[in-house]
Amino acid sequence: MYRIILKLNLYKIMSKIKFYLFTDSEKDHRIIRFREESVKKNIDFQIVNLYKIVIQDNQIVDNEGNVLKIKKNDITWILANVSTGHIVSKFLKDRNIQVWPNFEAVAFADKFITNSFFSSIQVPTPKTVFINSYHMDDVIKAIGGFPCIIKKNISTVGKYVEIVKSEKEVLEFIKNTFEIASKNILPNNRISFMLQEFVKEAKGTDYRVLCLDGKILGVIKRTAKSGFKSNISLGGTAKQIRLPEKIKKYTKKILKKGDIFYAGIDFIKKGNDYLAIEVNTSAQFKGFEQATNINVAEKIINKLIEKKLNN
């Protein structure tokens, strides 16, 4: 009887919680999963399109003219364009509303800043240099020459990442990226680039460690369909593997030093060691759920509810 009463009380409490999901794409698979798990728990779920809101004074107004009345007990999660998401995150933080990923975690969207963070805490990572000049002799030399990887500092799902074999290809990549950006009428992230050591032996394989509130949920090995990009969204495959001890050690250090609530942390193998390459604090989890049968959406919502109830 006591358990039934407790469950009913919890159900009533959750009915008073609203889940605001800020996104720049309403086709994102995570929206479906968060909605499914919210319905199961009697939580009111609302999608907020970041390109259809007005932020002014002390309020956020949606495209129908409704003021979003976000309360401290509500859940606020951002799946978004870094520039716009960063603004919303800061806006809510300044009004004492907790948002995930938190304002500080958004910095990990910049791949160069992430690489610098890895180096600062002695976690192995590929040699990486920031491109701040078109005179690249010293830059290329610093990472061991061609071929190497060029990346737009802020990008997702394998976009704007290529192998380059000459300075000409580097300049073409930069030119093409700016041309694409100039045709985009929606807000763009600031554009900058980095070059990174190409680890040939990785052979289009990486390891995604999914983490939540300081704990490791699991690890999947992702393999590219072709080429070197192993992103599942680009056709890569995934399978659950046993967590290598070195990856576990590095992941724990990254989580602690970075104060990260939720993330997908990516590694590649080099020799007998692993190199950290990315921290995605808004990580996709469709492929992870399919490969592991772990209900990530439920775990995230449960953890957020726990934090709300303990506040």
PDB file of C-alpha atoms in Angstrom:
ATOM      1  CA  MET A   1       0.000   0.000   0.000  1.00  0.00           C
ATOM      2  CA  TYR A   2       2.836   2.395   0.950  1.00  0.00           C
ATOM      3  CA  ARG A   3       4.508   1.893  -2.447  1.00  0.00           C
ATOM      4  CA  ILE A   4       1.242   2.579  -4.266  1.00  0.00           C
ATOM      5  CA  ILE A   5       0.714   5.834  -2.333  1.00  0.00           C
ATOM      6  CA  LEU A   6       4.332   6.867  -2.959  1.00  0.00           C
ATOM      7  CA  LYS A   7       3.959   6.154  -6.668  1.00  0.00           C
ATOM      8  CA  LEU A   8       0.719   8.170  -6.861  1.00  0.00           C
ATOM      9  CA  ASN A   9       2.328  11.107  -5.047  1.00  0.00           C
ATOM     10  CA  LEU A  10       5.306  11.022  -7.396  1.00  0.00           C
ATOM     11  CA  TYR A  11       2.918  10.890 -10.378  1.00  0.00           C
ATOM     12  CA  LYS A  12       1.171  14.029  -9.074  1.00  0.00           C
ATOM     13  CA  ILE A  13       4.492  15.811  -8.550  1.00  0.00           C
ATOM     14  CA  MET A  14       5.637  15.002 -12.086  1.00  0.00           C
ATOM     15  CA  SER A  15       2.344  16.279 -13.507  1.00  0.00           C
ATOM     16  CA  LYS A  16       3.388  19.704 -12.214  1.00  0.00           C
ATOM     17  CA  ILE A  17       6.749  19.555 -14.008  1.00  0.00           C
ATOM     18  CA  LYS A  18       7.001  20.794 -17.576  1.00  0.00           C
ATOM     19  CA  PHE A  19       9.744  19.689 -19.969  1.00  0.00           C
ATOM     20  CA  TYR A  20      10.839  22.486 -22.331  1.00  0.00           C
ATOM     21  CA  LEU A  21      12.962  21.145 -25.181  1.00  0.00           C
ATOM     22  CA  PHE A  22      14.688  23.921 -27.138  1.00  0.00           C
ATOM     23  CA  THR A  23      15.756  22.830 -30.619  1.00  0.00           C
ATOM     24  CA  ASP A  24      16.697  24.159 -34.039  1.00  0.00           C
ATOM     25  CA  SER A  25      15.339  21.064 -35.813  1.00  0.00           C
ATOM     26  CA  GLU A  26      11.974  19.499 -35.010  1.00  0.00           C
ATOM     27  CA  LYS A  27      12.999  16.328 -36.901  1.00  0.00           C
ATOM     28  CA  ASP A  28      15.601  15.319 -34.321  1.00  0.00           C
ATOM     29  CA  HIS A  29      15.117  11.707 -33.133  1.00  0.00           C
ATOM     30  CA  ARG A  30      15.815  12.748 -29.542  1.00  0.00           C
ATOM     31  CA  ILE A  31      12.602  14.784 -29.566  1.00  0.00           C
ATOM     32  CA  ILE A  32      10.601  11.612 -30.232  1.00  0.00           C
ATOM     33  CA  ARG A  33      12.344   9.739 -27.436  1.00  0.00           C
ATOM     34  CA  PHE A  34      12.069  12.530 -24.860  1.00  0.00           C
ATOM     35  CA  ARG A  35       8.383  12.938 -25.678  1.00  0.00           C
ATOM     36  CA  GLU A  36       7.755   9.180 -25.304  1.00  0.00           C
ATOM     37  CA  GLU A  37       9.413   9.038 -21.899  1.00  0.00           C
ATOM     38  CA  SER A  38       7.739  12.269 -20.720  1.00  0.00           C
ATOM     39  CA  VAL A  39       4.285  10.895 -21.577  1.00  0.00           C
ATOM     40  CA  LYS A  40       5.017   7.730 -19.566  1.00  0.00           C
ATOM     41  CA  LYS A  41       5.786   9.867 -16.530  1.00  0.00           C
ATOM     42  CA  ASN A  42       2.855  12.266 -16.907  1.00  0.00           C
ATOM     43  CA  ILE A  43       5.205  15.194 -17.653  1.00  0.00           C
ATOM     44  CA  ASP A  44       3.915  18.003 -19.874  1.00  0.00           C
ATOM     45  CA  PHE A  45       6.258  18.218 -22.883  1.00  0.00           C
ATOM     46  CA  GLN A  46       6.769  21.288 -25.081  1.00  0.00           C
ATOM     47  CA  ILE A  47       9.030  21.773 -28.097  1.00  0.00           C
ATOM     48  CA  VAL A  48      10.435  25.288 -28.491  1.00  0.00           C
ATOM     49  CA  ASN A  49      11.918  26.108 -31.906  1.00  0.00           C
ATOM     50  CA  LEU A  50      14.853  28.443 -31.340  1.00  0.00           C
ATOM     51  CA  TYR A  51      14.281  30.113 -34.698  1.00  0.00           C
ATOM     52  CA  LYS A  52      10.664  30.924 -33.821  1.00  0.00           C
ATOM     53  CA  ILE A  53      11.066  32.754 -30.539  1.00  0.00           C
ATOM     54  CA  VAL A  54      11.729  36.339 -29.501  1.00  0.00           C
ATOM     55  CA  ILE A  55      13.992  36.960 -26.516  1.00  0.00           C
ATOM     56  CA  GLN A  56      13.442  40.357 -24.958  1.00  0.00           C
ATOM     57  CA  ASP A  57      13.666  42.005 -21.548  1.00  0.00           C
ATOM     58  CA  ASN A  58      12.740  39.284 -19.034  1.00  0.00           C
ATOM     59  CA  GLN A  59      10.765  36.957 -21.257  1.00  0.00           C
ATOM     60  CA  ILE A  60      10.842  34.491 -24.130  1.00  0.00           C
ATOM     61  CA  VAL A  61       7.892  34.707 -26.536  1.00  0.00           C
ATOM     62  CA  ASP A  62       7.031  31.918 -28.993  1.00  0.00           C
ATOM     63  CA  ASN A  63       5.801  32.377 -32.571  1.00  0.00           C
ATOM     64  CA  GLU A  64       2.166  32.375 -31.427  1.00  0.00           C
ATOM     65  CA  GLY A  65       2.753  35.267 -29.061  1.00  0.00           C
ATOM     66  CA  ASN A  66       2.744  33.153 -25.901  1.00  0.00           C
ATOM     67  CA  VAL A  67       5.174  34.027 -23.127  1.00  0.00           C
ATOM     68  CA  LEU A  68       7.070  30.941 -21.922  1.00  0.00           C
ATOM     69  CA  LYS A  69       6.491  30.773 -18.185  1.00  0.00           C
ATOM     70  CA  ILE A  70       9.405  28.554 -17.245  1.00  0.00           C
ATOM     71  CA  LYS A  71       9.496  27.780 -13.531  1.00  0.00           C
ATOM     72  CA  LYS A  72      12.462  26.662 -11.448  1.00  0.00           C
ATOM     73  CA  ASN A  73      11.009  23.155 -11.098  1.00  0.00           C
ATOM     74  CA  ASP A  74      10.633  22.708 -14.852  1.00  0.00           C
ATOM     75  CA  ILE A  75      13.107  20.754 -16.988  1.00  0.00           C
ATOM     76  CA  THR A  76      14.886  22.780 -19.661  1.00  0.00           C
ATOM     77  CA  TRP A  77      17.076  21.014 -22.239  1.00  0.00           C
ATOM     78  CA  ILE A  78      18.734  22.531 -25.297  1.00  0.00           C
ATOM     79  CA  LEU A  79      19.386  20.562 -28.505  1.00  0.00           C
ATOM     80  CA  ALA A  80      20.606  23.395 -30.595  1.00  0.00           C
ATOM     81  CA  ASN A  81      22.698  25.603 -32.790  1.00  0.00           C
ATOM     82  CA  VAL A  82      25.542  26.631 -30.488  1.00  0.00           C
ATOM     83  CA  SER A  83      25.193  30.388 -31.056  1.00  0.00           C
ATOM     84  CA  THR A  84      21.455  30.525 -30.376  1.00  0.00           C
ATOM     85  CA  GLY A  85      21.558  27.858 -27.681  1.00  0.00           C
ATOM     86  CA  HIS A  86      24.333  29.715 -25.878  1.00  0.00           C
ATOM     87  CA  ILE A  87      22.201  32.866 -25.722  1.00  0.00           C
ATOM     88  CA  VAL A  88      19.153  31.008 -24.369  1.00  0.00           C
ATOM     89  CA  SER A  89      21.309  29.142 -21.856  1.00  0.00           C
ATOM     90  CA  LYS A  90      22.817  32.390 -20.533  1.00  0.00           C
ATOM     91  CA  PHE A  91      19.398  34.107 -20.497  1.00  0.00           C
ATOM     92  CA  LEU A  92      17.913  31.341 -18.327  1.00  0.00           C
ATOM     93  CA  LYS A  93      20.974  31.033 -16.102  1.00  0.00           C
ATOM     94  CA  ASP A  94      20.811  34.761 -15.309  1.00  0.00           C
ATOM     95  CA  ARG A  95      17.229  34.187 -14.129  1.00  0.00           C
ATOM     96  CA  ASN A  96      18.234  31.289 -11.856  1.00  0.00           C
ATOM     97  CA  ILE A  97      16.679  28.628 -14.101  1.00  0.00           C
ATOM     98  CA  GLN A  98      18.784  25.481 -14.484  1.00  0.00           C
ATOM     99  CA  VAL A  99      19.344  24.446 -18.086  1.00  0.00           C
ATOM    100  CA  TRP A 100      21.065  21.397 -19.589  1.00  0.00           C
ATOM    101  CA  PRO A 101      23.635  21.274 -21.012  1.00  0.00           C
ATOM    102  CA  ASN A 102      24.702  24.086 -18.721  1.00  0.00           C
ATOM    103  CA  PHE A 103      26.121  27.379 -19.950  1.00  0.00           C
ATOM    104  CA  GLU A 104      29.725  26.329 -19.270  1.00  0.00           C
ATOM    105  CA  ALA A 105      29.348  22.996 -21.080  1.00  0.00           C
ATOM    106  CA  VAL A 106      28.468  24.751 -24.339  1.00  0.00           C
ATOM    107  CA  ALA A 107      32.165  25.682 -24.711  1.00  0.00           C
ATOM    108  CA  PHE A 108      32.909  22.023 -25.527  1.00  0.00           C
ATOM    109  CA  ALA A 109      31.121  22.522 -28.851  1.00  0.00           C
ATOM    110  CA  ASP A 110      34.341  24.162 -30.040  1.00  0.00           C
ATOM    111  CA  LYS A 111      36.632  21.313 -31.075  1.00  0.00           C
ATOM    112  CA  PHE A 112      39.830  23.309 -30.584  1.00  0.00           C
ATOM    113  CA  ILE A 113      38.842  24.436 -27.081  1.00  0.00           C
ATOM    114  CA  THR A 114      38.021  20.793 -26.300  1.00  0.00           C
ATOM    115  CA  ASN A 115      41.400  19.632 -27.602  1.00  0.00           C
ATOM    116  CA  SER A 116      43.127  22.296 -25.505  1.00  0.00           C
ATOM    117  CA  PHE A 117      41.170  21.079 -22.462  1.00  0.00           C
ATOM    118  CA  PHE A 118      42.313  17.475 -23.035  1.00  0.00           C
ATOM    119  CA  SER A 119      45.945  18.602 -23.201  1.00  0.00           C
ATOM    120  CA  SER A 120      45.610  20.709 -20.045  1.00  0.00           C
ATOM    121  CA  ILE A 121      44.474  17.705 -17.974  1.00  0.00           C
ATOM    122  CA  GLN A 122      47.013  15.281 -19.524  1.00  0.00           C
ATOM    123  CA  VAL A 123      44.506  13.203 -21.473  1.00  0.00           C
ATOM    124  CA  PRO A 124      46.110  11.974 -24.733  1.00  0.00           C
ATOM    125  CA  THR A 125      44.714  13.674 -27.852  1.00  0.00           C
ATOM    126  CA  PRO A 126      45.838  14.054 -31.489  1.00  0.00           C
ATOM    127  CA  LYS A 127      48.286  16.862 -32.312  1.00  0.00           C
ATOM    128  CA  THR A 128      46.124  19.855 -33.154  1.00  0.00           C
ATOM    129  CA  VAL A 129      46.771  23.427 -34.298  1.00  0.00           C
ATOM    130  CA  PHE A 130      44.487  26.418 -34.707  1.00  0.00           C
ATOM    131  CA  ILE A 131      44.562  28.031 -38.159  1.00  0.00           C
ATOM    132  CA  ASN A 132      45.128  31.741 -37.639  1.00  0.00           C
ATOM    133  CA  SER A 133      46.992  32.528 -40.852  1.00  0.00           C
ATOM    134  CA  TYR A 134      47.109  31.490 -44.495  1.00  0.00           C
ATOM    135  CA  HIS A 135      50.876  31.012 -44.084  1.00  0.00           C
ATOM    136  CA  MET A 136      50.780  27.407 -42.970  1.00  0.00           C
ATOM    137  CA  ASP A 137      54.324  26.037 -43.153  1.00  0.00           C
ATOM    138  CA  ASP A 138      54.803  26.046 -39.369  1.00  0.00           C
ATOM    139  CA  VAL A 139      51.227  24.875 -38.782  1.00  0.00           C
ATOM    140  CA  ILE A 140      51.612  21.855 -41.050  1.00  0.00           C
ATOM    141  CA  LYS A 141      54.998  21.026 -39.563  1.00  0.00           C
ATOM    142  CA  ALA A 142      53.558  21.099 -36.021  1.00  0.00           C
ATOM    143  CA  ILE A 143      51.132  18.253 -36.717  1.00  0.00           C
ATOM    144  CA  GLY A 144      53.557  16.119 -38.712  1.00  0.00           C
ATOM    145  CA  GLY A 145      52.706  17.156 -42.264  1.00  0.00           C
ATOM    146  CA  PHE A 146      50.144  15.885 -44.766  1.00  0.00           C
ATOM    147  CA  PRO A 147      47.786  14.084 -44.894  1.00  0.00           C
ATOM    148  CA  CYS A 148      45.957  15.609 -41.945  1.00  0.00           C
ATOM    149  CA  ILE A 149      42.410  16.377 -40.858  1.00  0.00           C
ATOM    150  CA  ILE A 150      40.843  19.807 -41.261  1.00  0.00           C
ATOM    151  CA  LYS A 151      37.831  20.677 -39.139  1.00  0.00           C
ATOM    152  CA  LYS A 152      35.541  23.621 -38.735  1.00  0.00           C
ATOM    153  CA  ASN A 153      35.873  24.268 -35.013  1.00  0.00           C
ATOM    154  CA  ILE A 154      32.123  24.116 -34.428  1.00  0.00           C
ATOM    155  CA  SER A 155      30.326  21.422 -36.411  1.00  0.00           C
ATOM    156  CA  THR A 156      28.248  18.298 -35.809  1.00  0.00           C
ATOM    157  CA  VAL A 157      27.389  14.852 -37.264  1.00  0.00           C
ATOM    158  CA  GLY A 158      30.580  14.676 -39.322  1.00  0.00           C
ATOM    159  CA  LYS A 159      29.983  17.855 -41.317  1.00  0.00           C
ATOM    160  CA  TYR A 160      32.929  20.103 -42.202  1.00  0.00           C
ATOM    161  CA  VAL A 161      35.541  17.452 -41.426  1.00  0.00           C
ATOM    162  CA  GLU A 162      37.824  16.200 -44.203  1.00  0.00           C
ATOM    163  CA  ILE A 163      41.218  14.667 -44.925  1.00  0.00           C
ATOM    164  CA  VAL A 164      43.470  17.134 -46.761  1.00  0.00           C
ATOM    165  CA  LYS A 165      46.684  16.274 -48.581  1.00  0.00           C
ATOM    166  CA  SER A 166      48.013  19.685 -49.554  1.00  0.00           C
ATOM    167  CA  GLU A 167      47.894  23.372 -48.655  1.00  0.00           C
ATOM    168  CA  LYS A 168      45.728  23.902 -51.732  1.00  0.00           C
ATOM    169  CA  GLU A 169      43.096  21.490 -50.351  1.00  0.00           C
ATOM    170  CA  VAL A 170      43.184  23.305 -46.999  1.00  0.00           C
ATOM    171  CA  LEU A 171      42.444  26.635 -48.690  1.00  0.00           C
ATOM    172  CA  GLU A 172      39.702  25.078 -50.853  1.00  0.00           C
ATOM    173  CA  PHE A 173      38.019  23.632 -47.747  1.00  0.00           C
ATOM    174  CA  ILE A 174      38.059  27.032 -46.036  1.00  0.00           C
ATOM    175  CA  LYS A 175      36.740  28.810 -49.139  1.00  0.00           C
ATOM    176  CA  ASN A 176      33.924  26.278 -49.637  1.00  0.00           C
ATOM    177  CA  THR A 177      32.875  26.498 -45.985  1.00  0.00           C
ATOM    178  CA  PHE A 178      32.560  30.278 -46.152  1.00  0.00           C
ATOM    179  CA  GLU A 179      30.593  30.026 -49.412  1.00  0.00           C
ATOM    180  CA  ILE A 180      28.108  27.598 -47.836  1.00  0.00           C
ATOM    181  CA  ALA A 181      27.779  29.828 -44.766  1.00  0.00           C
ATOM    182  CA  SER A 182      27.075  32.898 -46.906  1.00  0.00           C
ATOM    183  CA  LYS A 183      24.035  31.153 -48.432  1.00  0.00           C
ATOM    184  CA  ASN A 184      22.553  30.223 -45.067  1.00  0.00           C
ATOM    185  CA  ILE A 185      19.901  32.753 -44.042  1.00  0.00           C
ATOM    186  CA  LEU A 186      19.733  31.353 -40.501  1.00  0.00           C
ATOM    187  CA  PRO A 187      22.153  32.461 -37.758  1.00  0.00           C
ATOM    188  CA  ASN A 188      25.612  30.896 -38.088  1.00  0.00           C
ATOM    189  CA  ASN A 189      28.202  29.980 -35.530  1.00  0.00           C
ATOM    190  CA  ARG A 190      31.435  31.910 -35.693  1.00  0.00           C
ATOM    191  CA  ILE A 191      33.639  30.246 -38.289  1.00  0.00           C
ATOM    192  CA  SER A 192      37.185  29.121 -37.504  1.00  0.00           C
ATOM    193  CA  PHE A 193      39.295  26.109 -38.423  1.00  0.00           C
ATOM    194  CA  MET A 194      41.859  23.699 -37.059  1.00  0.00           C
ATOM    195  CA  LEU A 195      44.202  21.054 -38.431  1.00  0.00           C
ATOM    196  CA  GLN A 196      44.640  17.748 -36.664  1.00  0.00           C
ATOM    197  CA  GLU A 197      46.989  14.814 -36.936  1.00  0.00           C
ATOM    198  CA  PHE A 198      45.586  12.034 -39.138  1.00  0.00           C
ATOM    199  CA  VAL A 199      45.799   8.718 -37.288  1.00  0.00           C
ATOM    200  CA  LYS A 200      45.756   6.250 -40.159  1.00  0.00           C
ATOM    201  CA  GLU A 201      45.520   3.168 -37.953  1.00  0.00           C
ATOM    202  CA  ALA A 202      42.168   4.342 -36.571  1.00  0.00           C
ATOM    203  CA  LYS A 203      40.762   3.122 -39.928  1.00  0.00           C
ATOM    204  CA  GLY A 204      37.375   4.812 -39.674  1.00  0.00           C
ATOM    205  CA  THR A 205      36.718   3.452 -36.189  1.00  0.00           C
ATOM    206  CA  ASP A 206      36.080   5.328 -32.973  1.00  0.00           C
ATOM    207  CA  TYR A 207      34.689   4.675 -29.506  1.00  0.00           C
ATOM    208  CA  ARG A 208      31.736   6.656 -28.142  1.00  0.00           C
ATOM    209  CA  VAL A 209      31.392   6.675 -24.352  1.00  0.00           C
ATOM    210  CA  LEU A 210      28.001   7.951 -23.198  1.00  0.00           C
ATOM    211  CA  CYS A 211      28.015   9.544 -19.759  1.00  0.00           C
ATOM    212  CA  LEU A 212      25.388  10.901 -17.380  1.00  0.00           C
ATOM    213  CA  ASP A 213      25.915  12.730 -14.090  1.00  0.00           C
ATOM    214  CA  GLY A 214      29.458  11.488 -13.571  1.00  0.00           C
ATOM    215  CA  LYS A 215      28.688   7.869 -14.494  1.00  0.00           C
ATOM    216  CA  ILE A 216      29.489   5.917 -17.654  1.00  0.00           C
ATOM    217  CA  LEU A 217      26.343   4.415 -19.211  1.00  0.00           C
ATOM    218  CA  GLY A 218      28.286   2.332 -21.717  1.00  0.00           C
ATOM    219  CA  VAL A 219      30.567   2.397 -24.730  1.00  0.00           C
ATOM    220  CA  ILE A 220      29.981   1.573 -28.384  1.00  0.00           C
ATOM    221  CA  LYS A 221      32.481   0.950 -31.138  1.00  0.00           C
ATOM    222  CA  ARG A 222      31.494   2.856 -34.283  1.00  0.00           C
ATOM    223  CA  THR A 223      32.779   1.820 -37.700  1.00  0.00           C
ATOM    224  CA  ALA A 224      32.509   3.886 -40.870  1.00  0.00           C
ATOM    225  CA  LYS A 225      30.581   2.533 -43.844  1.00  0.00           C
ATOM    226  CA  SER A 226      33.358   3.971 -45.999  1.00  0.00           C
ATOM    227  CA  GLY A 227      36.077   6.553 -45.517  1.00  0.00           C
ATOM    228  CA  PHE A 228      37.108   7.715 -42.055  1.00  0.00           C
ATOM    229  CA  LYS A 229      33.898   9.188 -40.594  1.00  0.00           C
ATOM    230  CA  SER A 230      32.246   6.719 -38.244  1.00  0.00           C
ATOM    231  CA  ASN A 231      29.149   8.802 -37.436  1.00  0.00           C
ATOM    232  CA  ILE A 232      26.039   6.611 -37.360  1.00  0.00           C
ATOM    233  CA  SER A 233      24.106   9.437 -39.041  1.00  0.00           C
ATOM    234  CA  LEU A 234      26.442   8.996 -42.039  1.00  0.00           C
ATOM    235  CA  GLY A 235      25.840   5.250 -42.310  1.00  0.00           C
ATOM    236  CA  GLY A 236      28.327   3.988 -39.749  1.00  0.00           C
ATOM    237  CA  THR A 237      27.542   0.918 -37.665  1.00  0.00           C
ATOM    238  CA  ALA A 238      27.729   0.509 -33.895  1.00  0.00           C
ATOM    239  CA  LYS A 239      28.130  -2.346 -31.455  1.00  0.00           C
ATOM    240  CA  GLN A 240      28.427  -2.445 -27.692  1.00  0.00           C
ATOM    241  CA  ILE A 241      31.836  -3.412 -26.344  1.00  0.00           C
ATOM    242  CA  ARG A 242      33.463  -3.922 -22.980  1.00  0.00           C
ATOM    243  CA  LEU A 243      34.850  -0.648 -21.636  1.00  0.00           C
ATOM    244  CA  PRO A 244      38.660  -0.535 -22.073  1.00  0.00           C
ATOM    245  CA  GLU A 245      40.403   0.433 -18.825  1.00  0.00           C
ATOM    246  CA  LYS A 246      42.341   3.314 -20.394  1.00  0.00           C
ATOM    247  CA  ILE A 247      39.185   4.832 -21.878  1.00  0.00           C
ATOM    248  CA  LYS A 248      37.492   4.470 -18.493  1.00  0.00           C
ATOM    249  CA  LYS A 249      40.387   6.254 -16.779  1.00  0.00           C
ATOM    250  CA  TYR A 250      40.442   9.131 -19.295  1.00  0.00           C
ATOM    251  CA  THR A 251      36.662   9.478 -19.300  1.00  0.00           C
ATOM    252  CA  LYS A 252      36.485   9.745 -15.508  1.00  0.00           C
ATOM    253  CA  LYS A 253      39.121  12.482 -15.556  1.00  0.00           C
ATOM    254  CA  ILE A 254      37.306  14.401 -18.329  1.00  0.00           C
ATOM    255  CA  LEU A 255      33.983  14.216 -16.481  1.00  0.00           C
ATOM    256  CA  LYS A 256      35.502  15.384 -13.201  1.00  0.00           C
ATOM    257  CA  LYS A 257      37.672  18.184 -14.576  1.00  0.00           C
ATOM    258  CA  GLY A 258      35.038  19.361 -17.053  1.00  0.00           C
ATOM    259  CA  ASP A 259      32.119  19.219 -14.595  1.00  0.00           C
ATOM    260  CA  ILE A 260      30.049  17.547 -17.327  1.00  0.00           C
ATOM    261  CA  PHE A 261      26.484  16.361 -16.666  1.00  0.00           C
ATOM    262  CA  TYR A 262      25.766  14.597 -19.977  1.00  0.00           C
ATOM    263  CA  ALA A 263      28.029  13.884 -22.929  1.00  0.00           C
ATOM    264  CA  GLY A 264      29.211  11.538 -25.601  1.00  0.00           C
ATOM    265  CA  ILE A 265      33.012  11.405 -25.374  1.00  0.00           C
ATOM    266  CA  ASP A 266      34.814  10.071 -28.443  1.00  0.00           C
ATOM    267  CA  PHE A 267      38.157   8.264 -28.641  1.00  0.00           C
ATOM    268  CA  ILE A 268      40.287   6.715 -31.370  1.00  0.00           C
ATOM    269  CA  LYS A 269      42.979   4.081 -30.937  1.00  0.00           C
ATOM    270  CA  LYS A 270      46.652   4.743 -31.613  1.00  0.00           C
ATOM    271  CA  GLY A 271      49.072   1.938 -30.860  1.00  0.00           C
ATOM    272  CA  ASN A 272      48.354   0.640 -27.367  1.00  0.00           C
ATOM    273  CA  ASP A 273      46.701   3.858 -26.260  1.00  0.00           C
ATOM    274  CA  TYR A 274      43.525   5.827 -26.911  1.00  0.00           C
ATOM    275  CA  LEU A 275      43.260   9.477 -27.945  1.00  0.00           C
ATOM    276  CA  ALA A 276      40.338  11.672 -26.892  1.00  0.00           C
ATOM    277  CA  ILE A 277      38.987  13.638 -29.846  1.00  0.00           C
ATOM    278  CA  GLU A 278      35.658  15.175 -28.859  1.00  0.00           C
ATOM    279  CA  VAL A 279      33.174  15.940 -26.074  1.00  0.00           C
ATOM    280  CA  ASN A 280      29.605  16.292 -27.325  1.00  0.00           C
ATOM    281  CA  THR A 281      27.411  17.702 -24.541  1.00  0.00           C
ATOM    282  CA  SER A 282      24.346  17.376 -26.760  1.00  0.00           C
ATOM    283  CA  ALA A 283      25.126  13.873 -28.009  1.00  0.00           C
ATOM    284  CA  GLN A 284      22.750  11.898 -30.198  1.00  0.00           C
ATOM    285  CA  PHE A 285      21.800   8.550 -28.648  1.00  0.00           C
ATOM    286  CA  LYS A 286      19.680   6.696 -31.225  1.00  0.00           C
ATOM    287  CA  GLY A 287      22.531   4.420 -32.292  1.00  0.00           C
ATOM    288  CA  PHE A 288      23.623   3.927 -28.692  1.00  0.00           C
ATOM    289  CA  GLU A 289      20.139   2.843 -27.585  1.00  0.00           C
ATOM    290  CA  GLN A 290      19.880   0.436 -30.518  1.00  0.00           C
ATOM    291  CA  ALA A 291      23.297  -1.114 -29.890  1.00  0.00           C
ATOM    292  CA  THR A 292      23.022  -1.412 -26.104  1.00  0.00           C
ATOM    293  CA  ASN A 293      19.277  -1.636 -25.323  1.00  0.00           C
ATOM    294  CA  ILE A 294      19.891   1.059 -22.702  1.00  0.00           C
ATOM    295  CA  ASN A 295      16.990   3.507 -22.437  1.00  0.00           C
ATOM    296  CA  VAL A 296      19.023   6.719 -22.493  1.00  0.00           C
ATOM    297  CA  ALA A 297      16.046   9.090 -22.731  1.00  0.00           C
ATOM    298  CA  GLU A 298      14.476   7.538 -19.622  1.00  0.00           C
ATOM    299  CA  LYS A 299      17.746   7.688 -17.685  1.00  0.00           C
ATOM    300  CA  ILE A 300      18.222  11.366 -18.546  1.00  0.00           C
ATOM    301  CA  ILE A 301      14.688  12.306 -17.498  1.00  0.00           C
ATOM    302  CA  ASN A 302      14.919  10.242 -14.296  1.00  0.00           C
ATOM    303  CA  LYS A 303      18.158  11.969 -13.369  1.00  0.00           C
ATOM    304  CA  LEU A 304      16.716  15.429 -14.093  1.00  0.00           C
ATOM    305  CA  ILE A 305      13.630  14.673 -11.972  1.00  0.00           C
ATOM    306  CA  GLU A 306      15.882  13.443  -9.169  1.00  0.00           C
ATOM    307  CA  LYS A 307      17.808  16.719  -9.267  1.00  0.00           C
ATOM    308  CA  LYS A 308      14.599  18.748  -9.217  1.00  0.00           C
ATOM    309  CA  LEU A 309      13.174  16.811  -6.264  1.00  0.00           C
ATOM    310  CA  ASN A 310      16.428  17.165  -4.322  1.00  0.00           C
ATOM    311  CA  ASN A 311      16.691  20.934  -4.815  1.00  0.00           C
TER     312      ASN A 311
END
